[in-house]
mmCIF file of C-alpha atoms in Angstrom:
data_model
loop_
_atom_site.group_PDB
_atom_site.id
_atom_site.type_symbol
_atom_site.label_atom_id
_atom_site.label_comp_id
_atom_site.label_asym_id
_atom_site.label_seq_id
_atom_site.Cartn_x
_atom_site.Cartn_y
_atom_site.Cartn_z
ATOM 1 C CA MET A 1 -0.142 0.065 -0.287
ATOM 2 C CA LEU A 2 1.205 3.321 -0.977
ATOM 3 C CA GLU A 3 -0.414 6.719 0.452
ATOM 4 C CA LEU A 4 0.097 10.285 -0.960
ATOM 5 C CA ASN A 5 -0.958 13.408 0.596
ATOM 6 C CA MET A 6 -0.219 16.284 -1.964
ATOM 7 C CA SER A 7 -0.290 20.245 -1.418
ATOM 8 C CA PHE A 8 0.714 23.204 -2.794
ATOM 9 C CA VAL A 9 2.916 26.136 -1.497
ATOM 10 C CA ALA A 10 3.663 29.648 -3.398
ATOM 11 C CA MET A 11 5.649 32.279 -1.942
ATOM 12 C CA GLU A 12 6.043 36.093 -2.742
ATOM 13 C CA ASP A 13 9.050 38.100 -1.112
ATOM 14 C CA GLY A 14 9.169 35.535 1.687
ATOM 15 C CA ARG A 15 5.124 35.615 2.564
ATOM 16 C CA GLU A 16 2.772 32.930 1.433
ATOM 17 C CA ALA A 17 0.942 34.451 -1.816
ATOM 18 C CA GLU A 18 -2.684 35.677 -1.279
ATOM 19 C CA ARG A 19 -3.532 36.077 -4.759
ATOM 20 C CA ASP A 20 -4.998 33.016 -7.140
ATOM 21 C CA PRO A 21 -6.216 30.783 -4.388
ATOM 22 C CA LEU A 22 -4.191 27.248 -4.678
ATOM 23 C CA PRO A 23 -5.922 23.808 -5.400
ATOM 24 C CA SER A 24 -7.316 21.996 -1.869
ATOM 25 C CA PRO A 25 -4.680 19.236 -0.656
ATOM 26 C CA LYS A 26 -5.484 15.861 -2.314
ATOM 27 C CA SER A 27 -4.599 12.237 -0.854
ATOM 28 C CA VAL A 28 -4.454 9.048 -2.527
ATOM 29 C CA ARG A 29 -4.041 5.567 -1.361
ATOM 30 C CA THR A 30 -3.575 2.810 -3.597
ATOM 31 C CA PRO A 31 -2.653 -0.772 -3.043
ATOM 32 C CA GLY A 32 1.009 -2.779 -4.159
ATOM 33 C CA VAL A 33 -0.381 -4.322 -7.200
ATOM 34 C CA VAL A 34 2.055 -5.341 -9.644
ATOM 35 C CA GLY A 35 2.339 -2.633 -12.706
ATOM 36 C CA THR A 36 0.210 0.012 -10.533
ATOM 37 C CA ARG A 37 1.629 3.442 -11.981
ATOM 38 C CA LEU A 38 0.649 6.658 -10.625
ATOM 39 C CA PHE A 39 1.565 10.125 -12.265
ATOM 40 C CA VAL A 40 2.220 13.419 -10.750
ATOM 41 C CA GLY A 41 1.878 16.550 -13.268
ATOM 42 C CA ARG A 42 0.157 18.859 -15.430
ATOM 43 C CA ASP A 43 -1.361 16.154 -17.831
ATOM 44 C CA PRO A 44 -5.226 15.965 -16.954
ATOM 45 C CA SER A 45 -5.554 12.791 -18.551
ATOM 46 C CA ALA A 46 -2.794 10.943 -16.811
ATOM 47 C CA CYS A 47 -2.013 12.706 -13.521
ATOM 48 C CA ARG A 48 -5.458 12.540 -11.842
ATOM 49 C CA PRO A 49 -6.230 12.988 -8.953
ATOM 50 C CA LEU A 50 -2.329 14.430 -8.574
ATOM 51 C CA LEU A 51 -3.011 16.759 -10.794
ATOM 52 C CA THR A 52 -0.854 20.349 -10.538
ATOM 53 C CA PRO A 53 -1.673 23.648 -11.362
ATOM 54 C CA HIS A 54 -1.936 24.009 -15.103
ATOM 55 C CA ASP A 55 0.166 27.082 -15.417
ATOM 56 C CA TRP A 56 3.153 26.071 -12.990
ATOM 57 C CA LEU A 57 5.311 25.167 -15.792
ATOM 58 C CA PHE A 58 8.136 24.302 -14.026
ATOM 59 C CA VAL A 59 6.397 21.048 -13.415
ATOM 60 C CA SER A 60 6.211 18.808 -16.739
ATOM 61 C CA ARG A 61 3.135 17.152 -17.664
ATOM 62 C CA LYS A 62 3.951 13.811 -16.085
ATOM 63 C CA HIS A 63 6.956 14.661 -13.849
ATOM 64 C CA LEU A 64 6.936 11.978 -11.434
ATOM 65 C CA VAL A 65 6.038 8.137 -11.677
ATOM 66 C CA PHE A 66 5.382 6.078 -8.500
ATOM 67 C CA GLU A 67 5.301 2.331 -9.711
ATOM 68 C CA TYR A 68 5.236 -1.055 -8.007
ATOM 69 C CA SER A 69 6.935 -3.839 -9.412
ATOM 70 C CA GLU A 70 7.211 -7.356 -7.698
ATOM 71 C CA ASP A 71 11.169 -7.125 -7.685
ATOM 72 C CA ARG A 72 11.608 -3.581 -6.489
ATOM 73 C CA GLY A 73 8.546 -2.765 -4.740
ATOM 74 C CA TRP A 74 7.541 0.860 -4.857
ATOM 75 C CA THR A 75 9.780 3.166 -6.516
ATOM 76 C CA VAL A 76 9.824 6.780 -7.815
ATOM 77 C CA GLU A 77 11.090 8.161 -11.149
ATOM 78 C CA TRP A 78 11.758 11.561 -12.114
ATOM 79 C CA PRO A 79 11.545 11.378 -16.104
ATOM 80 C CA ARG A 80 13.951 12.807 -18.545
ATOM 81 C CA GLY A 81 11.734 15.035 -20.999
ATOM 82 C CA GLN A 82 12.946 17.228 -24.403
ATOM 83 C CA ARG A 83 14.889 19.419 -22.156
ATOM 84 C CA ASP A 84 18.416 18.586 -21.299
ATOM 85 C CA THR A 85 18.422 20.609 -18.148
ATOM 86 C CA PRO A 86 15.453 20.333 -15.796
ATOM 87 C CA VAL A 87 13.704 24.024 -14.808
ATOM 88 C CA ALA A 88 12.533 22.295 -11.447
ATOM 89 C CA ILE A 89 14.531 21.196 -8.252
ATOM 90 C CA VAL A 90 13.398 17.813 -6.841
ATOM 91 C CA ARG A 91 14.284 16.886 -3.252
ATOM 92 C CA ILE A 92 13.264 13.728 -1.611
ATOM 93 C CA LYS A 93 13.382 13.137 2.177
ATOM 94 C CA ARG A 94 13.389 9.134 3.247
ATOM 95 C CA GLY A 95 13.750 8.286 6.813
ATOM 96 C CA GLU A 96 16.405 11.059 8.036
ATOM 97 C CA THR A 97 18.088 11.668 4.973
ATOM 98 C CA SER A 98 16.885 14.275 2.647
ATOM 99 C CA GLN A 99 18.741 14.459 -0.904
ATOM 100 C CA ASP A 100 18.315 16.127 -4.395
ATOM 101 C CA MET A 101 16.772 13.615 -6.693
ATOM 102 C CA PRO A 102 18.845 13.610 -10.037
ATOM 103 C CA TYR A 103 17.053 14.207 -13.341
ATOM 104 C CA GLY A 104 15.979 10.966 -14.510
ATOM 105 C CA ALA A 105 16.869 9.011 -11.520
ATOM 106 C CA ILE A 106 14.744 5.861 -10.387
ATOM 107 C CA LEU A 107 14.820 5.808 -6.451
ATOM 108 C CA PRO A 108 13.336 3.081 -4.115
ATOM 109 C CA LEU A 109 10.549 3.886 -1.545
ATOM 110 C CA PRO A 110 10.784 0.667 0.758
ATOM 111 C CA ALA A 111 8.134 -0.765 2.830
ATOM 112 C CA ARG A 112 7.523 0.850 6.321
ATOM 113 C CA THR A 113 8.968 3.957 5.583
ATOM 114 C CA SER A 114 7.881 7.434 5.121
ATOM 115 C CA GLY A 115 8.953 10.968 3.936
ATOM 116 C CA ASN A 116 8.256 13.604 1.317
ATOM 117 C CA ILE A 117 9.275 14.988 -1.996
ATOM 118 C CA LEU A 118 9.106 18.624 -3.021
ATOM 119 C CA VAL A 119 9.095 19.848 -6.399
ATOM 120 C CA SER A 120 9.996 23.295 -6.572
ATOM 121 C CA ASP A 121 11.012 25.956 -9.549
ATOM 122 C CA LEU A 122 14.058 27.152 -9.693
ATOM 123 C CA ALA A 123 13.636 30.187 -7.571
ATOM 124 C CA ARG A 124 11.829 28.170 -4.817
ATOM 125 C CA ARG A 125 8.790 30.330 -4.964
ATOM 126 C CA ARG A 126 6.304 27.479 -5.503
ATOM 127 C CA SER A 127 6.611 24.051 -4.849
ATOM 128 C CA VAL A 128 4.550 20.917 -5.020
ATOM 129 C CA VAL A 129 4.632 18.832 -1.411
ATOM 130 C CA LEU A 130 4.092 15.309 -1.611
ATOM 131 C CA ALA A 131 3.939 13.769 1.604
ATOM 132 C CA TRP A 132 4.227 9.812 0.990
ATOM 133 C CA ARG A 133 4.170 6.442 3.494
ATOM 134 C CA ALA A 134 4.830 2.971 2.080
ATOM 135 C CA MET A 135 3.234 0.244 4.058
ATOM 136 C CA GLN A 136 4.101 -3.525 4.469
ATOM 137 C CA PRO A 137 2.735 -5.558 1.417
ATOM 138 C CA ILE A 138 0.565 -8.112 2.200
ATOM 139 C CA ARG A 139 1.794 -11.581 1.213
ATOM 140 C CA PRO A 140 -1.123 -14.161 -0.247
ATOM 141 C CA SER A 141 -1.132 -17.304 1.851
ATOM 142 C CA THR A 142 -2.981 -20.493 0.780
ATOM 143 C CA SER A 143 -3.265 -21.516 4.370
ATOM 144 C CA SER A 144 -4.970 -20.582 7.237
ATOM 145 C CA SER A 145 -4.899 -21.209 11.315
ATOM 146 C CA PRO A 146 -6.850 -23.888 13.040
ATOM 147 C CA ASP A 147 -9.254 -21.356 14.330
ATOM 148 C CA GLY A 148 -10.064 -20.271 10.801
ATOM 149 C CA ASN A 149 -8.333 -16.834 11.347
ATOM 150 C CA ALA A 150 -5.713 -15.607 8.705
ATOM 151 C CA PRO A 151 -2.280 -16.283 9.812
ATOM 152 C CA PRO A 152 0.212 -13.646 10.820
ATOM 153 C CA THR A 153 2.256 -11.970 7.767
ATOM 154 C CA VAL A 154 5.867 -13.466 7.431
ATOM 155 C CA ASP A 155 8.680 -11.265 6.082
ATOM 156 C CA VAL A 156 10.103 -14.230 3.905
ATOM 157 C CA GLY A 157 12.525 -11.567 2.008
ATOM 158 C CA PRO A 158 15.666 -13.002 3.809
ATOM 159 C CA GLU A 159 14.980 -16.719 2.300
ATOM 160 C CA GLU A 160 14.073 -15.785 -1.052
ATOM 161 C CA LEU A 161 17.020 -13.571 -1.511
ATOM 162 C CA ARG A 162 19.044 -16.457 -0.541
ATOM 163 C CA ASN A 163 17.458 -18.612 -3.260
ATOM 164 C CA LYS A 164 18.387 -16.348 -5.702
ATOM 165 C CA LEU A 165 22.117 -15.732 -4.529
ATOM 166 C CA ARG A 166 22.827 -18.690 -5.979
ATOM 167 C CA GLY A 167 26.757 -19.862 -6.750
ATOM 168 C CA VAL A 168 29.009 -17.719 -7.676
ATOM 169 C CA ARG A 169 27.513 -14.863 -6.168
ATOM 170 C CA LEU A 170 26.843 -16.119 -2.853
ATOM 171 C CA GLU A 171 30.232 -17.302 -2.450
ATOM 172 C CA VAL A 172 31.752 -14.046 -3.358
ATOM 173 C CA LEU A 173 29.300 -12.482 -0.454
ATOM 174 C CA ALA A 174 30.347 -15.137 2.157
ATOM 175 C CA ALA A 175 33.942 -14.235 1.379
ATOM 176 C CA MET A 176 33.159 -10.373 2.213
ATOM 177 C CA SER A 177 31.312 -11.369 5.215
ATOM 178 C CA CYS A 178 33.562 -13.965 6.902
ATOM 179 C CA ASP A 179 34.901 -11.745 9.980
ATOM 180 C CA TRP A 180 31.126 -11.934 10.910
ATOM 181 C CA ILE A 181 30.659 -15.377 10.184
ATOM 182 C CA HIS A 182 33.619 -16.175 12.522
ATOM 183 C CA GLY A 183 33.031 -13.464 15.215
ATOM 184 C CA ARG A 184 35.644 -11.159 13.747
ATOM 185 C CA ALA A 185 38.524 -13.852 14.736
ATOM 186 C CA THR A 186 38.985 -14.331 10.851
ATOM 187 C CA LYS A 187 39.294 -10.839 8.615
ATOM 188 C CA ARG A 188 37.855 -10.878 5.098
ATOM 189 C CA PRO A 189 40.060 -9.607 2.436
ATOM 190 C CA ARG A 190 40.200 -5.451 2.072
ATOM 191 C CA THR A 191 40.959 -5.350 -1.376
ATOM 192 C CA THR A 192 39.209 -6.876 -4.400
ATOM 193 C CA ASP A 193 42.643 -8.499 -5.313
ATOM 194 C CA GLU A 194 42.650 -10.316 -1.957
ATOM 195 C CA LEU A 195 39.441 -11.508 -2.341
ATOM 196 C CA CYS A 196 40.259 -12.883 -6.410
ATOM 197 C CA GLU A 197 43.082 -14.507 -4.351
ATOM 198 C CA MET A 198 41.150 -15.756 -1.769
ATOM 199 C CA LEU A 199 38.216 -17.115 -4.396
ATOM 200 C CA TYR A 200 40.450 -18.198 -7.074
ATOM 201 C CA MET A 201 38.257 -16.096 -9.093
ATOM 202 C CA ALA A 202 39.075 -13.427 -12.199
ATOM 203 C CA LYS A 203 38.547 -10.098 -10.963
ATOM 204 C CA ALA A 204 35.987 -9.247 -13.669
ATOM 205 C CA THR A 205 34.091 -12.026 -11.946
ATOM 206 C CA VAL A 206 34.228 -10.812 -8.910
ATOM 207 C CA GLU A 207 33.450 -7.278 -9.830
ATOM 208 C CA ARG A 208 30.438 -8.281 -11.778
ATOM 209 C CA CYS A 209 28.929 -10.362 -8.875
ATOM 210 C CA LYS A 210 29.640 -7.282 -6.328
ATOM 211 C CA THR A 211 27.501 -5.178 -8.837
ATOM 212 C CA GLU A 212 24.859 -7.790 -8.579
ATOM 213 C CA LEU A 213 24.937 -8.087 -5.126
ATOM 214 C CA ARG A 214 24.520 -4.602 -4.489
ATOM 215 C CA ARG A 215 21.344 -4.511 -6.892
ATOM 216 C CA ASP A 216 20.205 -7.270 -4.951
ATOM 217 C CA PHE A 217 20.628 -5.963 -1.764
ATOM 218 C CA TYR A 218 18.896 -2.587 -2.582
ATOM 219 C CA SER A 219 15.735 -3.805 -3.731
ATOM 220 C CA SER A 220 15.286 -6.577 -0.943
ATOM 221 C CA LEU A 221 14.305 -4.502 1.734
ATOM 222 C CA LEU A 222 16.325 -6.449 4.316
ATOM 223 C CA CYS A 223 18.681 -3.400 5.195
ATOM 224 C CA PRO A 224 16.964 -0.300 5.280
ATOM 225 C CA GLU A 225 19.947 1.285 6.155
ATOM 226 C CA LEU A 226 21.357 1.092 2.949
ATOM 227 C CA ASN A 227 18.450 2.790 1.082
ATOM 228 C CA HIS A 228 17.669 5.531 3.866
ATOM 229 C CA LEU A 229 21.126 6.306 5.974
ATOM 230 C CA LEU A 230 23.528 5.769 3.021
ATOM 231 C CA GLY A 231 21.395 6.965 0.012
ATOM 232 C CA PRO A 232 21.287 4.948 -3.449
ATOM 233 C CA ASP A 233 24.600 6.142 -4.757
ATOM 234 C CA TYR A 234 26.873 5.516 -1.446
ATOM 235 C CA LEU A 235 28.442 2.118 -2.671
ATOM 236 C CA ASP A 236 29.377 3.698 -5.828
ATOM 237 C CA THR A 237 31.003 7.089 -4.429
ATOM 238 C CA THR A 238 32.556 6.174 -1.443
ATOM 239 C CA PRO A 239 36.189 5.972 -1.412
ATOM 240 C CA HIS A 240 36.485 2.950 0.773
ATOM 241 C CA VAL A 241 37.737 -0.324 -1.400
ATOM 242 C CA HIS A 242 34.439 -2.063 0.280
ATOM 243 C CA GLY A 243 32.459 1.187 1.608
ATOM 244 C CA GLY A 244 28.891 -0.011 2.602
ATOM 245 C CA TRP A 245 29.578 -3.552 2.079
ATOM 246 C CA ASP A 246 29.627 -3.899 5.802
ATOM 247 C CA LEU A 247 26.198 -3.519 6.199
ATOM 248 C CA ILE A 248 25.437 -5.858 3.685
ATOM 249 C CA ALA A 249 27.633 -8.525 5.140
ATOM 250 C CA GLN A 250 26.207 -7.816 8.760
ATOM 251 C CA THR A 251 22.662 -8.034 7.193
ATOM 252 C CA ALA A 252 23.667 -11.365 5.468
ATOM 253 C CA VAL A 253 25.256 -12.992 8.257
ATOM 254 C CA THR A 254 22.328 -11.741 10.532
ATOM 255 C CA CYS A 255 19.352 -12.711 8.216
ATOM 256 C CA GLY A 256 21.371 -16.477 7.535
ATOM 257 C CA ILE A 257 21.952 -15.696 3.940
ATOM 258 C CA VAL A 258 25.350 -16.403 4.458
ATOM 259 C CA GLY A 259 27.063 -18.640 7.223
ATOM 260 C CA ARG A 260 25.563 -21.799 6.901
ATOM 261 C CA GLU A 261 28.317 -23.751 4.921
ATOM 262 C CA PRO A 262 32.114 -23.269 5.732
ATOM 263 C CA CYS A 263 33.431 -20.218 4.716
ATOM 264 C CA PRO A 264 35.596 -19.705 1.355
ATOM 265 C CA CYS A 265 38.573 -18.487 3.532
ATOM 266 C CA ALA A 266 39.082 -22.179 4.028
ATOM 267 C CA ARG A 267 39.251 -22.910 0.484
ATOM 268 C CA ARG A 268 42.154 -24.792 -0.641
ATOM 269 C CA GLY A 269 41.890 -25.007 -4.208
ATOM 270 C CA GLY A 270 39.532 -24.087 -6.872
ATOM 271 C CA SER A 271 39.754 -22.797 -10.831
ATOM 272 C CA ILE A 272 39.575 -19.188 -12.481
ATOM 273 C CA ASP A 273 35.866 -18.472 -13.272
#
């Protein structure tokens, strides 16, 4: 379920404008059904009920797109239009973190989180304010409890993710997590070269796996710290070798995604992938 509350603010010389009354606030609640899309903008045929004032030209006809997919949950997109440079500023707050949203970006809105999005003109005199709240999706169940009541919802995300992380990717994640698996008695490799040497894998293979793991964890809802405290670009911009992998590794061990089998740090042989 996604809940959106839209309101409008217009300022003149630091004061709220009194002329041209603004539209009333609007609210929308929509269930998380795969393929659901909500548009925010000036296009009356696509954006009802999230329609912005027709003369606020800094808002494009379809300025924001909220979409639900089975893999990623709720996301918000600022689609690129015909302009190379936008005439609006979009700022998103998720949890305790606030950041400017890049033009053309798609950002996750994980379940059990809330925040707001401001779409402003370049002078910041007029703003569309979108308060959002993403609620935990209800997972279908074919069984029921003996008393006839529906069983409690169980978050099966960790097991689903572990089943998805087969073979080489799971081995790379286990190697990067080995200090948590061993209670920090054994340190994991601190560079990609050390990681390749431990696993007897080519560097290109390890880098590909890290990219895939990064994507899978960002879309899994298992580690909200990754999505909110660090921000969506942290792992790409951090100067550290492993950067936010500490959070990924801790989450993987805590949820039982790695650590069930012998750690690759004890491996004695293998072949280049």
